[in-house]
Amino acid sequence: VQLQASGGGLVQAGGSLRLSCAASGRTFSSYAMGWFRQAPGKEREFVAAITWSEGYTGYSDSVKGRFSISRDNAKNTVYLQMNSLKPEDTAVYYCATQNSGNLLTLQRGSLYDYWGQGTQVTVSS
């Protein structure tokens, strides 16, 4: 499975960005797609995830109400719409796919099987 993340960039606080993650390869066996982020000097953290089949979603408390994850099954692509961005959202954002799991495993990065290369998001104050 190959994951290609795109859409990052520089934006002012309060602005919006939309990230995309296109999956190719054996995506038929994928259970969910998630977004994680890692800021300099910090550990990787869960941002949002969505299941391919039912479309169930999960968000971290820090982005709930501001970010929205969606998927296009026909394109094997997941999107992360980020609104009301804050400087603390600055990080490298990674998409990842989980081959099998359940709603309790969506936030656990260690249970994801394939990772994209990351896209930088920088929010200026």
Short mmCIF file of N, CA and C in Angstrom, two decimals, residues 1-120:
data_model
loop_
_atom_site.label_atom_id
_atom_site.label_comp_id
_atom_site.label_asym_id
_atom_site.label_seq_id
_atom_site.Cartn_x
_atom_site.Cartn_y
_atom_site.Cartn_z
N VAL A 1 0.85 -1.19 0.00
CA VAL A 1 0.00 0.00 0.00
C VAL A 1 0.89 1.24 0.00
N GLN A 2 0.58 2.16 -0.88
CA GLN A 2 1.31 3.43 -0.92
C GLN A 2 0.34 4.56 -0.57
N LEU A 3 0.80 5.48 0.25
CA LEU A 3 -0.02 6.60 0.67
C LEU A 3 0.67 7.89 0.28
N GLN A 4 -0.05 8.76 -0.40
CA GLN A 4 0.50 10.03 -0.84
C GLN A 4 -0.28 11.16 -0.21
N ALA A 5 0.36 11.87 0.73
CA ALA A 5 -0.30 12.98 1.40
C ALA A 5 0.07 14.29 0.69
N SER A 6 -0.89 15.19 0.65
CA SER A 6 -0.66 16.49 0.04
C SER A 6 -1.59 17.52 0.65
N GLY A 7 -1.33 18.79 0.32
CA GLY A 7 -2.23 19.86 0.75
C GLY A 7 -1.70 20.74 1.87
N GLY A 8 -0.54 20.41 2.40
CA GLY A 8 0.01 21.24 3.46
C GLY A 8 0.47 22.58 2.94
N GLY A 9 0.83 23.46 3.86
CA GLY A 9 1.30 24.77 3.47
C GLY A 9 1.36 25.71 4.65
N LEU A 10 1.52 26.98 4.33
CA LEU A 10 1.60 28.05 5.32
C LEU A 10 0.29 28.83 5.30
N VAL A 11 -0.29 29.01 6.46
CA VAL A 11 -1.56 29.73 6.57
C VAL A 11 -1.56 30.55 7.84
N GLN A 12 -2.29 31.64 7.83
CA GLN A 12 -2.42 32.45 9.03
C GLN A 12 -3.41 31.83 10.00
N ALA A 13 -3.24 32.17 11.25
CA ALA A 13 -4.18 31.69 12.27
C ALA A 13 -5.60 32.08 11.89
N GLY A 14 -6.51 31.15 12.08
CA GLY A 14 -7.89 31.36 11.69
C GLY A 14 -8.21 30.89 10.28
N GLY A 15 -7.19 30.57 9.53
CA GLY A 15 -7.38 30.12 8.16
C GLY A 15 -7.70 28.64 8.07
N SER A 16 -7.76 28.17 6.81
CA SER A 16 -8.15 26.78 6.55
C SER A 16 -7.19 26.13 5.56
N LEU A 17 -7.08 24.84 5.68
CA LEU A 17 -6.36 24.01 4.72
C LEU A 17 -7.10 22.69 4.58
N ARG A 18 -6.93 22.06 3.43
CA ARG A 18 -7.48 20.72 3.25
C ARG A 18 -6.36 19.78 2.83
N LEU A 19 -6.15 18.78 3.62
CA LEU A 19 -5.16 17.75 3.31
C LEU A 19 -5.84 16.60 2.59
N SER A 20 -5.08 15.97 1.71
CA SER A 20 -5.57 14.79 1.00
C SER A 20 -4.57 13.66 1.19
N CYS A 21 -5.08 12.45 1.20
CA CYS A 21 -4.23 11.28 1.26
C CYS A 21 -4.80 10.24 0.29
N ALA A 22 -4.05 9.99 -0.76
CA ALA A 22 -4.48 9.03 -1.78
C ALA A 22 -3.78 7.70 -1.54
N ALA A 23 -4.56 6.65 -1.48
CA ALA A 23 -4.04 5.32 -1.24
C ALA A 23 -4.05 4.50 -2.51
N SER A 24 -3.03 3.72 -2.71
CA SER A 24 -2.97 2.82 -3.86
C SER A 24 -2.40 1.49 -3.39
N GLY A 25 -2.67 0.47 -4.16
CA GLY A 25 -2.21 -0.85 -3.78
C GLY A 25 -3.35 -1.67 -3.20
N ARG A 26 -3.07 -2.43 -2.19
CA ARG A 26 -4.06 -3.37 -1.65
C ARG A 26 -4.99 -2.68 -0.66
N THR A 27 -5.63 -1.60 -1.10
CA THR A 27 -6.50 -0.86 -0.20
C THR A 27 -7.77 -1.62 0.14
N PHE A 28 -8.11 -2.66 -0.63
CA PHE A 28 -9.35 -3.38 -0.36
C PHE A 28 -9.36 -3.98 1.03
N SER A 29 -8.18 -4.22 1.60
CA SER A 29 -8.12 -4.85 2.90
C SER A 29 -8.03 -3.84 4.04
N SER A 30 -8.10 -2.57 3.72
CA SER A 30 -7.93 -1.54 4.74
C SER A 30 -9.21 -1.31 5.53
N TYR A 31 -9.07 -1.19 6.83
CA TYR A 31 -10.22 -0.94 7.71
C TYR A 31 -10.46 0.56 7.89
N ALA A 32 -9.38 1.30 8.07
CA ALA A 32 -9.55 2.72 8.37
C ALA A 32 -8.33 3.50 7.90
N MET A 33 -8.53 4.80 7.77
CA MET A 33 -7.45 5.73 7.47
C MET A 33 -7.41 6.77 8.57
N GLY A 34 -6.23 7.08 9.02
CA GLY A 34 -6.09 8.08 10.08
C GLY A 34 -5.09 9.16 9.73
N TRP A 35 -5.24 10.27 10.42
CA TRP A 35 -4.27 11.36 10.33
C TRP A 35 -3.62 11.53 11.69
N PHE A 36 -2.32 11.67 11.67
CA PHE A 36 -1.54 11.94 12.86
C PHE A 36 -0.66 13.14 12.58
N ARG A 37 -0.12 13.74 13.62
CA ARG A 37 0.77 14.86 13.41
C ARG A 37 1.89 14.82 14.44
N GLN A 38 2.99 15.44 14.06
CA GLN A 38 4.13 15.51 14.96
C GLN A 38 4.77 16.87 14.83
N ALA A 39 4.79 17.59 15.94
CA ALA A 39 5.45 18.89 15.99
C ALA A 39 6.89 18.70 16.46
N PRO A 40 7.77 19.64 16.16
CA PRO A 40 9.17 19.52 16.59
C PRO A 40 9.28 19.35 18.09
N GLY A 41 10.02 18.35 18.49
CA GLY A 41 10.25 18.11 19.91
C GLY A 41 9.10 17.45 20.64
N LYS A 42 8.07 17.08 19.90
CA LYS A 42 6.91 16.45 20.53
C LYS A 42 6.67 15.07 19.95
N GLU A 43 5.91 14.28 20.67
CA GLU A 43 5.56 12.96 20.19
C GLU A 43 4.45 13.05 19.15
N ARG A 44 4.41 12.04 18.33
CA ARG A 44 3.33 11.95 17.36
C ARG A 44 2.00 11.82 18.09
N GLU A 45 0.98 12.50 17.56
CA GLU A 45 -0.33 12.42 18.20
C GLU A 45 -1.42 12.17 17.17
N PHE A 46 -2.44 11.52 17.63
CA PHE A 46 -3.61 11.23 16.80
C PHE A 46 -4.38 12.51 16.53
N VAL A 47 -4.88 12.63 15.30
CA VAL A 47 -5.70 13.79 14.93
C VAL A 47 -7.13 13.36 14.61
N ALA A 48 -7.28 12.48 13.64
CA ALA A 48 -8.61 12.06 13.21
C ALA A 48 -8.50 10.76 12.44
N ALA A 49 -9.60 10.03 12.35
CA ALA A 49 -9.62 8.79 11.59
C ALA A 49 -11.03 8.53 11.09
N ILE A 50 -11.10 7.71 10.05
CA ILE A 50 -12.39 7.35 9.47
C ILE A 50 -12.31 5.93 8.97
N THR A 51 -13.38 5.17 9.14
CA THR A 51 -13.43 3.82 8.61
C THR A 51 -13.90 3.85 7.16
N TRP A 52 -13.29 3.00 6.35
CA TRP A 52 -13.61 3.00 4.93
C TRP A 52 -15.04 2.55 4.67
N SER A 53 -15.50 1.54 5.37
CA SER A 53 -16.79 0.94 5.04
C SER A 53 -17.96 1.76 5.58
N GLU A 54 -17.98 1.96 6.90
CA GLU A 54 -19.15 2.63 7.50
C GLU A 54 -19.01 4.14 7.58
N GLY A 55 -17.78 4.63 7.46
CA GLY A 55 -17.59 6.06 7.57
C GLY A 55 -17.60 6.57 9.00
N TYR A 56 -17.39 5.69 9.97
CA TYR A 56 -17.31 6.14 11.36
C TYR A 56 -16.07 7.02 11.50
N THR A 57 -16.20 8.07 12.31
CA THR A 57 -15.10 9.01 12.48
C THR A 57 -14.73 9.17 13.94
N GLY A 58 -13.50 9.57 14.15
CA GLY A 58 -13.02 9.86 15.50
C GLY A 58 -12.06 11.03 15.44
N TYR A 59 -12.07 11.85 16.47
CA TYR A 59 -11.23 13.05 16.51
C TYR A 59 -10.57 13.18 17.87
N SER A 60 -9.42 13.81 17.87
CA SER A 60 -8.81 14.17 19.14
C SER A 60 -9.55 15.37 19.70
N ASP A 61 -9.50 15.54 20.99
CA ASP A 61 -10.20 16.66 21.61
C ASP A 61 -9.66 18.00 21.12
N SER A 62 -8.39 18.04 20.77
CA SER A 62 -7.77 19.30 20.39
C SER A 62 -8.24 19.81 19.03
N VAL A 63 -8.82 18.94 18.20
CA VAL A 63 -9.27 19.38 16.88
C VAL A 63 -10.77 19.24 16.69
N LYS A 64 -11.44 18.62 17.63
CA LYS A 64 -12.88 18.39 17.50
C LYS A 64 -13.61 19.71 17.32
N GLY A 65 -14.48 19.75 16.33
CA GLY A 65 -15.23 20.96 16.05
C GLY A 65 -14.54 21.89 15.06
N ARG A 66 -13.26 21.66 14.81
CA ARG A 66 -12.52 22.49 13.84
C ARG A 66 -12.09 21.70 12.61
N PHE A 67 -11.78 20.43 12.81
CA PHE A 67 -11.32 19.59 11.71
C PHE A 67 -12.44 18.61 11.34
N SER A 68 -12.44 18.22 10.07
CA SER A 68 -13.42 17.26 9.60
C SER A 68 -12.74 16.29 8.63
N ILE A 69 -12.94 15.01 8.89
CA ILE A 69 -12.35 13.98 8.03
C ILE A 69 -13.45 13.37 7.17
N SER A 70 -13.11 13.09 5.92
CA SER A 70 -14.06 12.48 5.01
C SER A 70 -13.32 11.57 4.06
N ARG A 71 -14.08 10.77 3.32
CA ARG A 71 -13.43 9.84 2.40
C ARG A 71 -14.19 9.77 1.10
N ASP A 72 -13.44 9.42 0.07
CA ASP A 72 -14.03 9.15 -1.25
C ASP A 72 -13.58 7.75 -1.61
N ASN A 73 -14.46 6.78 -1.41
CA ASN A 73 -14.08 5.39 -1.63
C ASN A 73 -13.72 5.11 -3.08
N ALA A 74 -14.38 5.77 -3.99
CA ALA A 74 -14.10 5.54 -5.41
C ALA A 74 -12.68 5.96 -5.77
N LYS A 75 -12.17 6.96 -5.07
CA LYS A 75 -10.83 7.47 -5.36
C LYS A 75 -9.80 6.95 -4.36
N ASN A 76 -10.24 6.16 -3.39
CA ASN A 76 -9.33 5.69 -2.34
C ASN A 76 -8.59 6.85 -1.69
N THR A 77 -9.33 7.89 -1.42
CA THR A 77 -8.74 9.11 -0.90
C THR A 77 -9.47 9.58 0.35
N VAL A 78 -8.71 10.02 1.31
CA VAL A 78 -9.26 10.59 2.54
C VAL A 78 -8.83 12.04 2.63
N TYR A 79 -9.73 12.87 3.13
CA TYR A 79 -9.48 14.30 3.24
C TYR A 79 -9.54 14.73 4.70
N LEU A 80 -8.77 15.73 5.02
CA LEU A 80 -8.83 16.35 6.34
C LEU A 80 -9.02 17.84 6.14
N GLN A 81 -10.25 18.30 6.36
CA GLN A 81 -10.54 19.73 6.27
C GLN A 81 -10.23 20.37 7.61
N MET A 82 -9.32 21.32 7.59
CA MET A 82 -8.88 21.96 8.82
C MET A 82 -9.28 23.42 8.80
N ASN A 83 -10.16 23.79 9.71
CA ASN A 83 -10.65 25.16 9.82
C ASN A 83 -10.20 25.77 11.14
N SER A 84 -10.30 27.08 11.21
CA SER A 84 -9.94 27.80 12.45
C SER A 84 -8.58 27.35 12.97
N LEU A 85 -7.63 27.31 12.08
CA LEU A 85 -6.31 26.81 12.44
C LEU A 85 -5.63 27.71 13.46
N LYS A 86 -4.87 27.07 14.33
CA LYS A 86 -4.15 27.76 15.40
C LYS A 86 -2.65 27.49 15.24
N PRO A 87 -1.82 28.35 15.79
CA PRO A 87 -0.36 28.10 15.71
C PRO A 87 0.03 26.75 16.28
N GLU A 88 -0.70 26.28 17.28
CA GLU A 88 -0.38 24.98 17.88
C GLU A 88 -0.74 23.81 16.97
N ASP A 89 -1.38 24.06 15.86
CA ASP A 89 -1.65 23.02 14.88
C ASP A 89 -0.45 22.78 13.96
N THR A 90 0.56 23.64 14.08
CA THR A 90 1.75 23.49 13.25
C THR A 90 2.44 22.17 13.52
N ALA A 91 2.65 21.40 12.46
CA ALA A 91 3.25 20.06 12.59
C ALA A 91 3.39 19.45 11.20
N VAL A 92 4.07 18.34 11.16
CA VAL A 92 4.04 17.49 9.97
C VAL A 92 2.87 16.54 10.15
N TYR A 93 2.01 16.50 9.17
CA TYR A 93 0.82 15.65 9.23
C TYR A 93 1.04 14.40 8.38
N TYR A 94 0.75 13.27 8.98
CA TYR A 94 0.93 11.98 8.33
C TYR A 94 -0.42 11.27 8.20
N CYS A 95 -0.62 10.63 7.07
CA CYS A 95 -1.77 9.74 6.95
C CYS A 95 -1.28 8.31 7.08
N ALA A 96 -2.16 7.47 7.54
CA ALA A 96 -1.80 6.07 7.75
C ALA A 96 -3.04 5.22 7.59
N THR A 97 -2.83 3.97 7.25
CA THR A 97 -3.95 3.07 7.06
C THR A 97 -3.83 1.88 8.00
N GLN A 98 -4.98 1.49 8.50
CA GLN A 98 -5.05 0.36 9.44
C GLN A 98 -5.79 -0.77 8.73
N ASN A 99 -5.12 -1.90 8.57
CA ASN A 99 -5.71 -2.99 7.81
C ASN A 99 -6.91 -3.63 8.51
N SER A 100 -6.82 -3.79 9.81
CA SER A 100 -7.93 -4.37 10.55
C SER A 100 -7.95 -3.75 11.93
N GLY A 101 -9.15 -3.64 12.49
CA GLY A 101 -9.27 -3.05 13.81
C GLY A 101 -10.71 -2.82 14.18
N ASN A 102 -10.92 -1.92 15.11
CA ASN A 102 -12.27 -1.54 15.53
C ASN A 102 -12.23 -0.10 16.00
N LEU A 103 -13.36 0.39 16.48
CA LEU A 103 -13.43 1.80 16.84
C LEU A 103 -12.47 2.14 17.98
N LEU A 104 -12.09 1.16 18.78
CA LEU A 104 -11.18 1.42 19.89
C LEU A 104 -9.73 1.53 19.44
N THR A 105 -9.44 1.08 18.24
CA THR A 105 -8.05 1.10 17.79
C THR A 105 -7.75 2.28 16.87
N LEU A 106 -8.75 3.08 16.57
CA LEU A 106 -8.54 4.17 15.60
C LEU A 106 -7.48 5.15 16.06
N GLN A 107 -7.37 5.38 17.36
CA GLN A 107 -6.46 6.41 17.85
C GLN A 107 -5.06 5.88 18.15
N ARG A 108 -4.85 4.60 17.96
CA ARG A 108 -3.58 3.99 18.33
C ARG A 108 -2.65 3.90 17.13
N GLY A 109 -1.71 4.82 17.08
CA GLY A 109 -0.81 4.87 15.94
C GLY A 109 -0.01 3.61 15.73
N SER A 110 0.30 2.91 16.81
CA SER A 110 1.10 1.69 16.71
C SER A 110 0.37 0.58 15.98
N LEU A 111 -0.94 0.72 15.83
CA LEU A 111 -1.73 -0.32 15.16
C LEU A 111 -2.00 -0.01 13.69
N TYR A 112 -1.40 1.06 13.20
CA TYR A 112 -1.53 1.37 11.78
C TYR A 112 -0.40 0.68 11.02
N ASP A 113 -0.72 0.26 9.80
CA ASP A 113 0.20 -0.61 9.06
C ASP A 113 1.07 0.13 8.04
N TYR A 114 0.52 1.12 7.40
CA TYR A 114 1.26 1.84 6.37
C TYR A 114 1.13 3.34 6.61
N TRP A 115 2.22 4.05 6.32
CA TRP A 115 2.27 5.48 6.57
C TRP A 115 2.68 6.23 5.31
N GLY A 116 2.11 7.41 5.16
CA GLY A 116 2.54 8.30 4.08
C GLY A 116 3.77 9.08 4.48
N GLN A 117 4.23 9.93 3.58
CA GLN A 117 5.49 10.62 3.80
C GLN A 117 5.37 11.88 4.64
N GLY A 118 4.17 12.35 4.86
CA GLY A 118 3.97 13.54 5.67
C GLY A 118 3.91 14.81 4.84
N THR A 119 3.12 15.76 5.33
CA THR A 119 3.02 17.06 4.69
C THR A 119 3.06 18.13 5.78
N GLN A 120 3.84 19.17 5.54
CA GLN A 120 4.04 20.20 6.56
C GLN A 120 2.88 21.18 6.58
#
